[in-house]
PDB file of C-alpha atoms in Angstrom:
ATOM      1  CA  UNK A   1      24.184  65.455 -52.320  1.00 47.00           C
ATOM      2  CA  UNK A   2      24.111  67.712 -49.665  1.00 47.00           C
ATOM      3  CA  UNK A   3      27.082  67.697 -47.606  1.00 48.00           C
ATOM      4  CA  UNK A   4      25.825  67.884 -44.455  1.00 52.00           C
ATOM      5  CA  UNK A   5      24.569  64.816 -44.947  1.00 48.00           C
ATOM      6  CA  UNK A   6      22.462  62.063 -46.814  1.00 48.00           C
ATOM      7  CA  UNK A   7      18.721  62.779 -46.782  1.00 50.00           C
ATOM      8  CA  UNK A   8      16.703  59.129 -46.150  1.00 48.00           C
ATOM      9  CA  UNK A   9      15.628  58.047 -49.993  1.00 49.00           C
ATOM     10  CA  UNK A  10      12.700  57.380 -51.075  1.00 47.00           C
ATOM     11  CA  UNK A  11      11.919  54.607 -53.545  1.00 47.00           C
ATOM     12  CA  UNK A  12       9.957  56.011 -57.087  1.00 47.00           C
ATOM     13  CA  UNK A  13       7.430  54.147 -59.468  1.00 50.00           C
ATOM     14  CA  UNK A  14       7.142  55.875 -63.152  1.00 52.00           C
ATOM     15  CA  UNK A  15       5.004  57.703 -61.888  1.00 50.00           C
ATOM     16  CA  UNK A  16       7.319  60.063 -60.097  1.00 50.00           C
ATOM     17  CA  UNK A  17       5.391  59.414 -56.680  1.00 55.00           C
ATOM     18  CA  UNK A  18       7.382  58.264 -53.312  1.00 53.00           C
ATOM     19  CA  UNK A  19       6.237  55.333 -52.059  1.00 54.00           C
ATOM     20  CA  UNK A  20       6.091  53.775 -48.122  1.00 55.00           C
ATOM     21  CA  UNK A  21       8.122  51.350 -46.893  1.00 53.00           C
ATOM     22  CA  UNK A  22       4.769  48.110 -45.601  1.00 57.00           C
ATOM     23  CA  UNK A  23       3.707  48.361 -42.031  1.00 57.00           C
ATOM     24  CA  UNK A  24       5.221  45.308 -39.898  1.00 59.00           C
ATOM     25  CA  UNK A  25       2.223  43.063 -38.269  1.00 59.00           C
ATOM     26  CA  UNK A  26       1.759  44.018 -34.146  1.00 59.00           C
ATOM     27  CA  UNK A  27       3.909  41.908 -31.788  1.00 58.00           C
ATOM     28  CA  UNK A  28       1.923  40.748 -29.272  1.00 55.00           C
ATOM     29  CA  UNK A  29       3.182  41.466 -25.516  1.00 57.00           C
ATOM     30  CA  UNK A  30       4.628  40.225 -22.872  1.00 55.00           C
ATOM     31  CA  UNK A  31       1.302  40.616 -20.723  1.00 59.00           C
ATOM     32  CA  UNK A  32      -1.004  38.904 -23.392  1.00 63.00           C
ATOM     33  CA  UNK A  33       1.135  36.175 -23.878  1.00 67.00           C
ATOM     34  CA  UNK A  34       1.247  35.453 -20.046  1.00 67.00           C
ATOM     35  CA  UNK A  35      -2.316  35.669 -19.711  1.00 73.00           C
ATOM     36  CA  UNK A  36      -2.934  33.486 -22.130  1.00 72.00           C
ATOM     37  CA  UNK A  37      -0.686  30.766 -20.854  1.00 69.00           C
ATOM     38  CA  UNK A  38      -2.578  31.459 -17.328  1.00 71.00           C
ATOM     39  CA  UNK A  39      -6.106  30.492 -19.165  1.00 72.00           C
ATOM     40  CA  UNK A  40      -4.876  27.426 -20.789  1.00 68.00           C
ATOM     41  CA  UNK A  41      -3.374  25.484 -17.272  1.00 62.00           C
ATOM     42  CA  UNK A  42      -6.800  26.359 -15.483  1.00 60.00           C
ATOM     43  CA  UNK A  43      -7.966  24.808 -18.349  1.00 59.00           C
ATOM     44  CA  UNK A  44      -6.335  21.829 -18.527  1.00 55.00           C
ATOM     45  CA  UNK A  45      -6.211  22.273 -14.715  1.00 52.00           C
ATOM     46  CA  UNK A  46      -6.636  18.506 -13.346  1.00 50.00           C
ATOM     47  CA  UNK A  47     -10.449  17.963 -12.170  1.00 52.00           C
ATOM     48  CA  UNK A  48      -8.675  16.684  -8.237  1.00 48.00           C
ATOM     49  CA  UNK A  49      -7.717  20.039  -7.538  1.00 52.00           C
ATOM     50  CA  UNK A  50     -11.528  20.505  -7.543  1.00 56.00           C
ATOM     51  CA  UNK A  51     -13.045  21.009  -3.886  1.00 54.00           C
ATOM     52  CA  UNK A  52     -15.971  18.905  -4.574  1.00 55.00           C
ATOM     53  CA  UNK A  53     -14.557  15.416  -5.841  1.00 64.00           C
ATOM     54  CA  UNK A  54     -11.377  16.146  -4.068  1.00 63.00           C
ATOM     55  CA  UNK A  55     -11.621  14.336  -0.556  1.00 65.00           C
ATOM     56  CA  UNK A  56     -13.321  10.884  -2.591  1.00 69.00           C
ATOM     57  CA  UNK A  57     -10.575  10.992  -4.510  1.00 67.00           C
ATOM     58  CA  UNK A  58      -8.400  11.511  -1.649  1.00 62.00           C
ATOM     59  CA  UNK A  59     -10.209   8.606   0.204  1.00 66.00           C
ATOM     60  CA  UNK A  60      -9.854   6.039  -3.039  1.00 67.00           C
ATOM     61  CA  UNK A  61      -6.018   6.662  -2.927  1.00 63.00           C
ATOM     62  CA  UNK A  62      -5.020   6.184   0.361  1.00 59.00           C
ATOM     63  CA  UNK A  63      -7.745   3.357   0.750  1.00 59.00           C
ATOM     64  CA  UNK A  64      -5.823   1.826  -2.770  1.00 54.00           C
ATOM     65  CA  UNK A  65      -2.202   2.807  -2.247  1.00 50.00           C
ATOM     66  CA  UNK A  66       0.553   0.281  -2.231  1.00 45.00           C
ATOM     67  CA  UNK A  67       2.561   2.792   0.209  1.00 45.00           C
ATOM     68  CA  UNK A  68       2.915   2.745   3.816  1.00 46.00           C
ATOM     69  CA  UNK A  69       2.242   5.606   5.497  1.00 45.00           C
ATOM     70  CA  UNK A  70       2.357   6.307   9.097  1.00 45.00           C
ATOM     71  CA  UNK A  71       0.450   9.462   9.395  1.00 45.00           C
ATOM     72  CA  UNK A  72      -1.015  11.983   6.696  1.00 47.00           C
ATOM     73  CA  UNK A  73      -1.971  14.929   8.188  1.00 49.00           C
ATOM     74  CA  UNK A  74      -5.570  16.485   7.263  1.00 49.00           C
ATOM     75  CA  UNK A  75      -5.634  19.253   5.559  1.00 50.00           C
ATOM     76  CA  UNK A  76      -7.455  22.344   6.813  1.00 46.00           C
ATOM     77  CA  UNK A  77     -10.240  22.139   3.532  1.00 51.00           C
ATOM     78  CA  UNK A  78     -14.204  22.544   4.076  1.00 50.00           C
ATOM     79  CA  UNK A  79     -14.249  19.898   1.266  1.00 50.00           C
ATOM     80  CA  UNK A  80     -13.222  16.528   4.015  1.00 50.00           C
ATOM     81  CA  UNK A  81     -14.392  18.316   6.704  1.00 51.00           C
ATOM     82  CA  UNK A  82     -16.061  15.360   7.130  1.00 57.00           C
ATOM     83  CA  UNK A  83     -13.271  13.267   7.419  1.00 55.00           C
ATOM     84  CA  UNK A  84     -12.543  12.407  11.353  1.00 56.00           C
ATOM     85  CA  UNK A  85      -8.800  12.571  12.026  1.00 54.00           C
ATOM     86  CA  UNK A  86      -9.545   9.229  13.421  1.00 57.00           C
ATOM     87  CA  UNK A  87     -11.095   8.108  10.206  1.00 56.00           C
ATOM     88  CA  UNK A  88      -7.987   9.973   7.941  1.00 53.00           C
ATOM     89  CA  UNK A  89      -5.486   7.820   9.790  1.00 53.00           C
ATOM     90  CA  UNK A  90      -6.640   5.220   9.693  1.00 54.00           C
ATOM     91  CA  UNK A  91      -6.981   5.127   5.619  1.00 54.00           C
ATOM     92  CA  UNK A  92      -3.237   3.965   5.491  1.00 53.00           C
ATOM     93  CA  UNK A  93      -0.965   1.280   7.142  1.00 57.00           C
ATOM     94  CA  UNK A  94       1.775   1.761   9.692  1.00 61.00           C
ATOM     95  CA  UNK A  95       5.110   2.133   8.277  1.00 63.00           C
ATOM     96  CA  UNK A  96       8.200   2.140  11.163  1.00 62.00           C
ATOM     97  CA  UNK A  97      10.962   4.105  10.160  1.00 69.00           C
ATOM     98  CA  UNK A  98      14.656   2.012  10.074  1.00 72.00           C
ATOM     99  CA  UNK A  99      16.490   1.810  13.460  1.00 71.00           C
ATOM    100  CA  UNK A 100      19.146  -0.298  11.367  1.00 77.00           C
ATOM    101  CA  UNK A 101      18.752  -2.341  13.748  1.00 78.00           C
ATOM    102  CA  UNK A 102      19.959  -6.269  12.750  1.00 83.00           C
ATOM    103  CA  UNK A 103      18.424  -8.224  16.103  1.00 86.00           C
ATOM    104  CA  UNK A 104      14.996  -7.668  17.271  1.00 88.00           C
ATOM    105  CA  UNK A 105      14.177  -6.480  20.639  1.00 88.00           C
ATOM    106  CA  UNK A 106      12.716  -9.342  21.571  1.00 91.00           C
ATOM    107  CA  UNK A 107      12.956 -12.733  19.428  1.00 93.00           C
ATOM    108  CA  UNK A 108      10.220 -14.574  18.692  1.00 95.00           C
ATOM    109  CA  UNK A 109       9.262 -17.897  21.046  1.00 94.00           C
ATOM    110  CA  UNK A 110       7.730 -20.720  18.727  1.00 94.00           C
ATOM    111  CA  UNK A 111       7.209 -22.789  22.015  1.00 93.00           C
ATOM    112  CA  UNK A 112       5.109 -20.272  23.708  1.00 94.00           C
ATOM    113  CA  UNK A 113       3.422 -19.300  20.502  1.00 96.00           C
ATOM    114  CA  UNK A 114       2.670 -23.448  18.973  1.00 95.00           C
ATOM    115  CA  UNK A 115       0.529 -23.014  22.619  1.00 95.00           C
ATOM    116  CA  UNK A 116      -1.532 -21.120  21.006  1.00 95.00           C
ATOM    117  CA  UNK A 117      -1.718 -21.755  18.314  1.00 96.00           C
ATOM    118  CA  UNK A 118      -2.752 -25.351  19.158  1.00 96.00           C
ATOM    119  CA  UNK A 119      -4.954 -24.846  21.501  1.00 95.00           C
ATOM    120  CA  UNK A 120      -6.632 -22.923  18.726  1.00 95.00           C
ATOM    121  CA  UNK A 121      -6.932 -25.857  15.977  1.00 94.00           C
ATOM    122  CA  UNK A 122      -8.234 -28.118  18.260  1.00 93.00           C
ATOM    123  CA  UNK A 123     -11.594 -25.995  19.869  1.00 93.00           C
ATOM    124  CA  UNK A 124     -12.254 -24.845  15.968  1.00 92.00           C
ATOM    125  CA  UNK A 125     -11.522 -28.805  14.674  1.00 92.00           C
ATOM    126  CA  UNK A 126     -13.286 -30.493  17.614  1.00 88.00           C
ATOM    127  CA  UNK A 127     -16.392 -31.804  17.149  1.00 86.00           C
ATOM    128  CA  UNK A 128     -15.819 -30.643  12.738  1.00 90.00           C
ATOM    129  CA  UNK A 129     -16.434 -33.614  10.256  1.00 89.00           C
ATOM    130  CA  UNK A 130     -14.859 -33.469   6.524  1.00 89.00           C
ATOM    131  CA  UNK A 131     -16.905 -31.403   4.294  1.00 86.00           C
ATOM    132  CA  UNK A 132     -14.885 -30.324   0.823  1.00 83.00           C
ATOM    133  CA  UNK A 133     -17.666 -27.697   0.426  1.00 83.00           C
ATOM    134  CA  UNK A 134     -16.843 -26.216   3.706  1.00 87.00           C
ATOM    135  CA  UNK A 135     -13.408 -27.082   3.873  1.00 88.00           C
ATOM    136  CA  UNK A 136     -11.895 -24.270   1.746  1.00 85.00           C
ATOM    137  CA  UNK A 137     -13.663 -21.261   3.981  1.00 90.00           C
ATOM    138  CA  UNK A 138     -12.759 -23.299   7.381  1.00 91.00           C
ATOM    139  CA  UNK A 139      -9.338 -23.159   6.121  1.00 92.00           C
ATOM    140  CA  UNK A 140      -8.976 -19.038   5.937  1.00 92.00           C
ATOM    141  CA  UNK A 141     -11.466 -18.455   9.082  1.00 93.00           C
ATOM    142  CA  UNK A 142      -8.576 -20.860  10.900  1.00 94.00           C
ATOM    143  CA  UNK A 143      -5.283 -18.684   9.193  1.00 95.00           C
ATOM    144  CA  UNK A 144      -7.171 -15.468  10.386  1.00 95.00           C
ATOM    145  CA  UNK A 145      -8.030 -16.334  14.195  1.00 95.00           C
ATOM    146  CA  UNK A 146      -4.129 -18.014  14.090  1.00 96.00           C
ATOM    147  CA  UNK A 147      -2.738 -14.116  12.587  1.00 95.00           C
ATOM    148  CA  UNK A 148      -4.675 -12.424  14.960  1.00 95.00           C
ATOM    149  CA  UNK A 149      -3.801 -14.575  17.857  1.00 96.00           C
ATOM    150  CA  UNK A 150       0.145 -14.000  16.814  1.00 96.00           C
ATOM    151  CA  UNK A 151       0.579 -10.769  16.870  1.00 94.00           C
ATOM    152  CA  UNK A 152      -1.172 -10.406  20.100  1.00 94.00           C
ATOM    153  CA  UNK A 153       1.966 -11.697  21.430  1.00 95.00           C
ATOM    154  CA  UNK A 154       3.652  -8.486  20.696  1.00 92.00           C
ATOM    155  CA  UNK A 155       6.519  -9.535  18.342  1.00 93.00           C
ATOM    156  CA  UNK A 156       7.982  -6.296  16.686  1.00 87.00           C
ATOM    157  CA  UNK A 157       8.762  -6.074  13.696  1.00 88.00           C
ATOM    158  CA  UNK A 158       8.341  -9.300  13.058  1.00 93.00           C
ATOM    159  CA  UNK A 159       5.614 -11.186   9.911  1.00 93.00           C
ATOM    160  CA  UNK A 160       3.868 -13.846  10.141  1.00 96.00           C
ATOM    161  CA  UNK A 161       2.861 -16.235   7.442  1.00 95.00           C
ATOM    162  CA  UNK A 162      -0.036 -18.739   7.631  1.00 95.00           C
ATOM    163  CA  UNK A 163      -0.680 -21.617   5.673  1.00 94.00           C
ATOM    164  CA  UNK A 164      -3.103 -24.256   6.771  1.00 94.00           C
ATOM    165  CA  UNK A 165      -3.099 -27.773   5.072  1.00 93.00           C
ATOM    166  CA  UNK A 166      -6.711 -30.145   5.133  1.00 92.00           C
ATOM    167  CA  UNK A 167      -6.311 -33.282   3.360  1.00 91.00           C
ATOM    168  CA  UNK A 168      -8.677 -35.637   3.752  1.00 90.00           C
ATOM    169  CA  UNK A 169      -7.668 -39.814   5.089  1.00 90.00           C
ATOM    170  CA  UNK A 170      -8.387 -41.952   2.087  1.00 89.00           C
ATOM    171  CA  UNK A 171      -5.326 -44.524   3.449  1.00 87.00           C
ATOM    172  CA  UNK A 172      -2.335 -42.246   1.591  1.00 86.00           C
ATOM    173  CA  UNK A 173       0.528 -41.823   3.037  1.00 85.00           C
ATOM    174  CA  UNK A 174       2.061 -37.826   3.036  1.00 83.00           C
ATOM    175  CA  UNK A 175       4.533 -35.849   3.624  1.00 86.00           C
ATOM    176  CA  UNK A 176       4.636 -31.772   4.172  1.00 84.00           C
ATOM    177  CA  UNK A 177       7.742 -29.647   3.194  1.00 86.00           C
ATOM    178  CA  UNK A 178       8.472 -25.591   2.630  1.00 84.00           C
ATOM    179  CA  UNK A 179      11.631 -23.978   1.575  1.00 85.00           C
ATOM    180  CA  UNK A 180      12.098 -21.165   2.463  1.00 84.00           C
ATOM    181  CA  UNK A 181      15.668 -18.321   2.551  1.00 88.00           C
ATOM    182  CA  UNK A 182      16.040 -16.552   5.633  1.00 89.00           C
ATOM    183  CA  UNK A 183      18.228 -15.426   8.835  1.00 90.00           C
ATOM    184  CA  UNK A 184      18.412 -18.507  11.000  1.00 90.00           C
ATOM    185  CA  UNK A 185      18.817 -16.475  13.518  1.00 91.00           C
ATOM    186  CA  UNK A 186      16.056 -14.721  14.139  1.00 92.00           C
ATOM    187  CA  UNK A 187      13.135 -16.259  11.600  1.00 94.00           C
ATOM    188  CA  UNK A 188      11.758 -19.352  12.662  1.00 94.00           C
ATOM    189  CA  UNK A 189       8.419 -21.359  11.660  1.00 95.00           C
ATOM    190  CA  UNK A 190       5.729 -23.498  14.239  1.00 95.00           C
ATOM    191  CA  UNK A 191       3.406 -26.134  13.625  1.00 95.00           C
ATOM    192  CA  UNK A 192       0.180 -27.583  15.186  1.00 95.00           C
ATOM    193  CA  UNK A 193      -1.792 -30.595  13.932  1.00 94.00           C
ATOM    194  CA  UNK A 194      -4.814 -31.818  14.717  1.00 94.00           C
ATOM    195  CA  UNK A 195      -6.322 -35.471  13.523  1.00 92.00           C
ATOM    196  CA  UNK A 196      -9.586 -37.203  13.091  1.00 91.00           C
ATOM    197  CA  UNK A 197     -10.523 -40.457  11.610  1.00 90.00           C
ATOM    198  CA  UNK A 198     -11.052 -39.189   8.256  1.00 90.00           C
ATOM    199  CA  UNK A 199      -8.824 -36.117   7.898  1.00 93.00           C
ATOM    200  CA  UNK A 200      -5.533 -34.299   9.130  1.00 92.00           C
ATOM    201  CA  UNK A 201      -5.465 -30.133   9.809  1.00 93.00           C
ATOM    202  CA  UNK A 202      -1.475 -28.533   9.963  1.00 94.00           C
ATOM    203  CA  UNK A 203      -1.203 -25.060  10.550  1.00 95.00           C
ATOM    204  CA  UNK A 204       2.484 -23.969   9.894  1.00 96.00           C
ATOM    205  CA  UNK A 205       3.195 -20.201  11.020  1.00 96.00           C
ATOM    206  CA  UNK A 206       6.556 -18.850   9.543  1.00 96.00           C
ATOM    207  CA  UNK A 207       8.115 -15.854  11.740  1.00 96.00           C
ATOM    208  CA  UNK A 208      10.362 -13.421   9.333  1.00 94.00           C
ATOM    209  CA  UNK A 209      12.550 -10.532  10.954  1.00 92.00           C
ATOM    210  CA  UNK A 210      12.166  -7.737   8.778  1.00 86.00           C
ATOM    211  CA  UNK A 211      13.494  -4.207   9.147  1.00 73.00           C
TER     212      UNK A 211
END
C-alpha cells in the first residue's frame, strides 16, 4: 500500500479486467414533478369552472339552495353577463342579520289582522257551494291570499302559518284543537269563520316571532 494514501479499489474478475459499478437510474427533477402534478390537477378540475357551464350551475345552486342570502355580488364575467343585477338579487331568499333582540319592534296585532282575514274568507266563499273536487285547490288559494294580506301589515321578523279547514255539514259535531310551544308574550294566533248551510270554513293564522 502506498504511504501517501489508499487508492480506490477496483473489483476484478478472474480474467483480471476491472468492473465498473452499475449506474443509478436518473431521478426526476422537481420541475418535472411539479409540471406533472399541475397537469393532473387540470384534468381533475370540475366542470363548474368552465365558462360555458358556470352561469347555469350558479343559477341552479342559488335557486335550489336551502341557505338564505341577503345579497350576492355578481362576478364580473362574460359567461354570466346575461344575468342582470335585479335578477341576481331575486335568486336567493333574504336573510336578516341577528339583532339579539328578545322582543319585536312592533307586536303582532291579532284583532286588526283578523278583520282582514275575515273579509277575505267571506268575499271568496260567499257564493261557493260545497264541492269535494274544487275545495282542495280552493283551500290552497285561500291560504295564499291570506298569507299575502297578513304580510302586507309589515310585522317585522314574524313568520306566519296559515291553516284552512273546510268541513262539510252532515249533522256531526266538530272539535278543532291545536297545540304549540311558543313565547306567550309575542307569539299569538287568530281565527276567522265562514258558515253556510252545507259547510263550515275556518281560517287559522299563527304568528311566530323569530330572531
